Coordinates of C-alpha atoms in Angstrom, one line a residue:
M200 CA 68.4 112.2 126.4
D201 CA 71.6 112.9 128.4
G202 CA 72.9 109.8 130.1
A203 CA 70.7 107.4 128.1
V204 CA 72.2 104.1 127.1
L205 CA 71.1 102.5 123.9
A206 CA 70.6 98.7 124.1
V207 CA 72.4 96.8 121.4
P208 CA 69.9 94.6 119.5
R209 CA 70.3 90.9 120.2
I210 CA 69.3 88.1 117.9
K211 CA 67.9 85.0 119.6
P212 CA 69.2 82.0 117.7
D213 CA 66.7 79.5 116.3
T214 CA 67.2 75.9 117.2
F215 CA 66.7 72.6 115.3
A216 CA 68.1 69.1 115.2
V217 CA 70.2 67.4 112.6
E218 CA 69.7 63.7 112.2
L219 CA 72.9 61.7 112.4
P220 CA 73.6 57.9 112.1
G221 CA 74.2 57.8 115.8
G222 CA 71.4 60.1 116.9
R223 CA 70.4 63.8 116.8
L224 CA 72.6 66.9 117.0
D225 CA 71.1 70.0 118.5
V226 CA 72.0 73.1 116.5
A227 CA 71.6 76.8 117.0
E228 CA 71.2 79.1 114.0
I229 CA 71.2 82.7 113.1
R230 CA 70.2 83.6 109.6
L231 CA 70.6 87.2 108.3
A232 CA 68.4 89.1 106.0
G233 CA 69.7 90.8 102.9
S234 CA 73.1 89.6 101.7
P235 CA 75.2 88.1 104.5
R236 CA 79.0 88.3 103.9
G237 CA 79.6 84.6 104.7
A238 CA 78.6 81.8 107.0
V239 CA 80.4 80.3 110.0
V240 CA 80.1 77.0 111.8
V241 CA 80.8 77.4 115.5
G242 CA 82.1 74.5 117.5
C243 CA 81.4 75.2 121.2
E244 CA 83.2 74.0 124.3
A245 CA 81.8 70.8 125.7
G246 CA 78.5 71.5 127.4
R247 CA 78.4 75.2 126.5
L248 CA 76.1 75.5 123.5
A249 CA 73.4 77.4 125.4
G250 CA 75.9 79.5 127.4
D251 CA 78.4 80.5 124.8
A252 CA 76.8 80.2 121.3
P253 CA 74.4 83.2 121.4
E254 CA 77.2 85.7 122.2
V255 CA 79.6 84.4 119.6
M256 CA 76.9 84.2 117.0
N257 CA 75.7 87.8 117.6
R258 CA 79.2 89.1 117.4
L259 CA 79.6 87.3 114.1
A260 CA 76.3 88.8 112.9
E261 CA 77.7 92.3 113.6
H262 CA 80.4 91.5 110.9
G263 CA 77.9 90.1 108.4
Y264 CA 78.2 86.4 109.1
A265 CA 75.3 84.0 109.4
S266 CA 76.1 81.0 111.6
L267 CA 75.4 77.6 112.9
A268 CA 76.6 76.4 116.3
A269 CA 76.7 73.0 118.0
D270 CA 78.4 71.1 120.8
L271 CA 80.0 68.2 118.9
S272 CA 81.4 66.5 122.0
A273 CA 78.5 64.3 123.0
D274 CA 79.1 60.6 123.4
G275 CA 82.9 60.8 123.2
P276 CA 83.1 60.8 119.4
T277 CA 86.0 59.6 117.4
D278 CA 87.8 61.9 115.0
G279 CA 85.9 60.4 112.1
E280 CA 82.6 61.0 113.9
L281 CA 83.5 64.6 114.6
V282 CA 84.3 65.2 110.9
A283 CA 81.0 63.6 110.0
R284 CA 79.2 65.9 112.3
V285 CA 80.9 68.9 110.8
G286 CA 80.0 67.6 107.4
A287 CA 76.3 67.4 108.4
L288 CA 76.4 71.1 109.4
L289 CA 78.2 72.0 106.2
S290 CA 75.4 70.2 104.2
T291 CA 72.9 72.4 106.0
L292 CA 74.7 75.5 104.8
T293 CA 75.1 74.2 101.2
D294 CA 71.4 73.5 101.1
Q295 CA 71.0 77.2 101.9
G296 CA 73.1 78.1 98.9
W297 CA 76.5 78.6 100.6
S298 CA 79.6 77.2 98.9
Y299 CA 82.5 75.8 100.9
E300 CA 84.7 78.8 100.1
Q301 CA 82.1 81.1 101.6
V302 CA 82.1 79.2 104.9
G303 CA 84.5 79.4 108.0
V304 CA 84.8 77.3 111.1
I305 CA 85.6 78.6 114.6
G306 CA 86.1 76.3 117.5
Y307 CA 86.4 77.0 121.2
G308 CA 88.0 74.6 123.7
F309 CA 87.0 71.1 122.6
G310 CA 85.5 72.8 119.5
G311 CA 89.0 74.1 118.7
R312 CA 90.1 70.6 118.1
V313 CA 87.0 70.1 115.9
A314 CA 88.0 73.2 113.8
F315 CA 91.4 71.7 113.2
L316 CA 90.0 68.4 112.1
A317 CA 87.6 70.3 109.8
A318 CA 90.6 72.1 108.3
E319 CA 92.2 68.7 107.5
A320 CA 89.0 67.2 106.0
F321 CA 87.5 70.0 104.0
E322 CA 88.5 72.9 101.7
L323 CA 86.8 75.8 103.4
G324 CA 87.3 79.5 103.4
A325 CA 89.0 79.6 106.9
A326 CA 89.3 77.8 110.2
V327 CA 90.1 79.1 113.7
S328 CA 90.9 77.1 116.9
V329 CA 90.6 79.2 120.0
S330 CA 92.2 77.7 123.2
P331 CA 91.9 74.2 121.7
R332 CA 91.8 71.1 123.9
A333 CA 93.8 67.9 123.5
T334 CA 96.6 69.3 121.3
N335 CA 98.2 65.9 121.2
S336 CA 95.0 64.8 119.3
V337 CA 95.0 67.9 117.2
R338 CA 98.4 67.0 115.8
R339 CA 99.7 63.5 116.3
G340 CA 103.0 63.6 114.5
P341 CA 105.0 65.4 111.7
A342 CA 103.7 65.0 108.2
E343 CA 100.8 62.9 109.4
A344 CA 98.2 65.0 107.6
S345 CA 98.0 68.2 105.7
L346 CA 95.6 71.0 106.3
R347 CA 93.4 71.9 103.3
T348 CA 91.8 75.0 104.9
P349 CA 93.8 78.1 106.1
W350 CA 94.0 77.6 109.9
L351 CA 94.7 80.0 112.8
G352 CA 95.5 78.5 116.2
L353 CA 95.2 80.7 119.3
F354 CA 96.8 79.2 122.4
G355 CA 97.3 80.2 126.0
E356 CA 100.9 79.8 127.2
G357 CA 101.6 76.2 128.3
E358 CA 98.1 75.1 127.2
R359 CA 99.1 71.4 126.9
D360 CA 97.1 68.5 128.0
G361 CA 99.8 66.8 130.1
N362 CA 100.5 64.1 127.6
A363 CA 104.2 63.8 126.8
R364 CA 103.3 63.4 123.1
S365 CA 101.5 66.8 123.0
P366 CA 103.4 69.3 120.8
S367 CA 103.9 72.8 121.9
P368 CA 102.4 75.6 119.8
A369 CA 105.9 76.3 118.5
E370 CA 106.3 72.7 117.4
L371 CA 102.9 72.8 115.8
C372 CA 103.7 75.9 113.9
A373 CA 107.0 74.4 112.6
D374 CA 105.3 71.1 111.7
L375 CA 102.4 72.6 109.9
G376 CA 104.6 75.1 108.1
T377 CA 106.3 72.2 106.3
S378 CA 103.5 69.7 105.8
S379 CA 100.3 71.8 105.0
A380 CA 99.2 73.0 101.7
A381 CA 97.1 75.7 103.3
H382 CA 98.4 78.8 105.1
T383 CA 98.6 78.4 108.9
S384 CA 99.4 80.7 111.8
I385 CA 99.7 80.2 115.5
V386 CA 99.5 82.9 118.2
T387 CA 100.4 82.2 121.9
Y388 CA 99.3 84.5 124.7
P389 CA 101.7 84.4 127.7
T390 CA 100.5 84.1 131.3
V391 CA 97.0 83.0 130.4
G392 CA 95.2 79.6 130.1
D393 CA 91.7 79.5 128.8
F394 CA 91.0 83.0 127.5
Y395 CA 88.0 82.8 125.2
R396 CA 85.6 83.9 127.9
D397 CA 86.5 87.4 128.9
S398 CA 87.5 88.2 132.4
A399 CA 88.4 91.2 134.6
A400 CA 91.9 89.9 134.8
P401 CA 93.9 92.2 132.5
A402 CA 95.9 89.5 130.8
V403 CA 92.8 87.4 130.0
H404 CA 90.9 90.5 128.8
A405 CA 93.7 91.5 126.5
A406 CA 94.0 88.0 125.1
A407 CA 90.2 87.7 124.6
F408 CA 90.1 91.1 122.8
D409 CA 93.1 90.3 120.6
S410 CA 92.0 86.8 119.8
W411 CA 88.6 88.1 118.6
Q412 CA 90.2 90.7 116.4
R413 CA 92.5 88.1 114.8
T414 CA 89.6 85.7 114.3
V415 CA 87.5 88.3 112.5
E416 CA 90.4 89.4 110.4
W417 CA 91.2 85.8 109.5
L418 CA 87.6 85.3 108.3
N419 CA 87.4 88.5 106.4
L420 CA 90.6 87.9 104.5
R421 CA 89.9 84.3 103.6
V422 CA 86.1 83.5 103.5
A423 CA 84.9 84.4 100.0
P424 CA 82.1 87.0 100.2
R425 CA 78.7 85.9 98.7
P426 CA 77.9 88.0 95.7
T427 CA 75.1 90.5 96.3
P428 CA 72.0 90.5 94.0
L429 CA 73.2 93.8 92.6
F430 CA 76.6 92.3 91.7
Q431 CA 75.0 89.3 90.1
A432 CA 72.7 91.6 88.0

């Protein structure tokens, strides 16, 4: 029919809880039928699991990725506790038959810092930090740690937390380029701050569009595809 608009199918994530030593972690999940390309752990901005996760997870599904999403910020966790929480989500995926090389991690805002910590702690397919918070905590000094997972950092210009010890994106890039075994890349968007939620503002819209394209390309290049049943046969 002329003028008809076809609605894009939407998948409603299932929800469950993962038991942790300090309590329970609420998790959203989208599983895909057939042979998904890979799996992604999504770290949401603090307090934004219900608001942000379904959109990101559906967009990942369009590219063949199953996903788990969680807000890992509750109770002001330490870096070690954050890594343990990511490890619990990874265990859920390995129980489903995924190997680490078939898994990526994407983090938004506070979750961007979590994605960086995951890239330090685990050998995964890929990690992406989008508009990450607390960059002084993301990187505390030169040669202090080495990333084990290929990491892409996407920053708004001047996105620093006000701490004098916070490195700029350029400083992060130079530091990581000399200290990390895994490939790293940093992209900075001028004139914008938080850009991972789209906006009518042209600069924010352009940054949101470009950052998503880069995120998908980073995953597609580095997350190992799961062999299909036909390939295994």
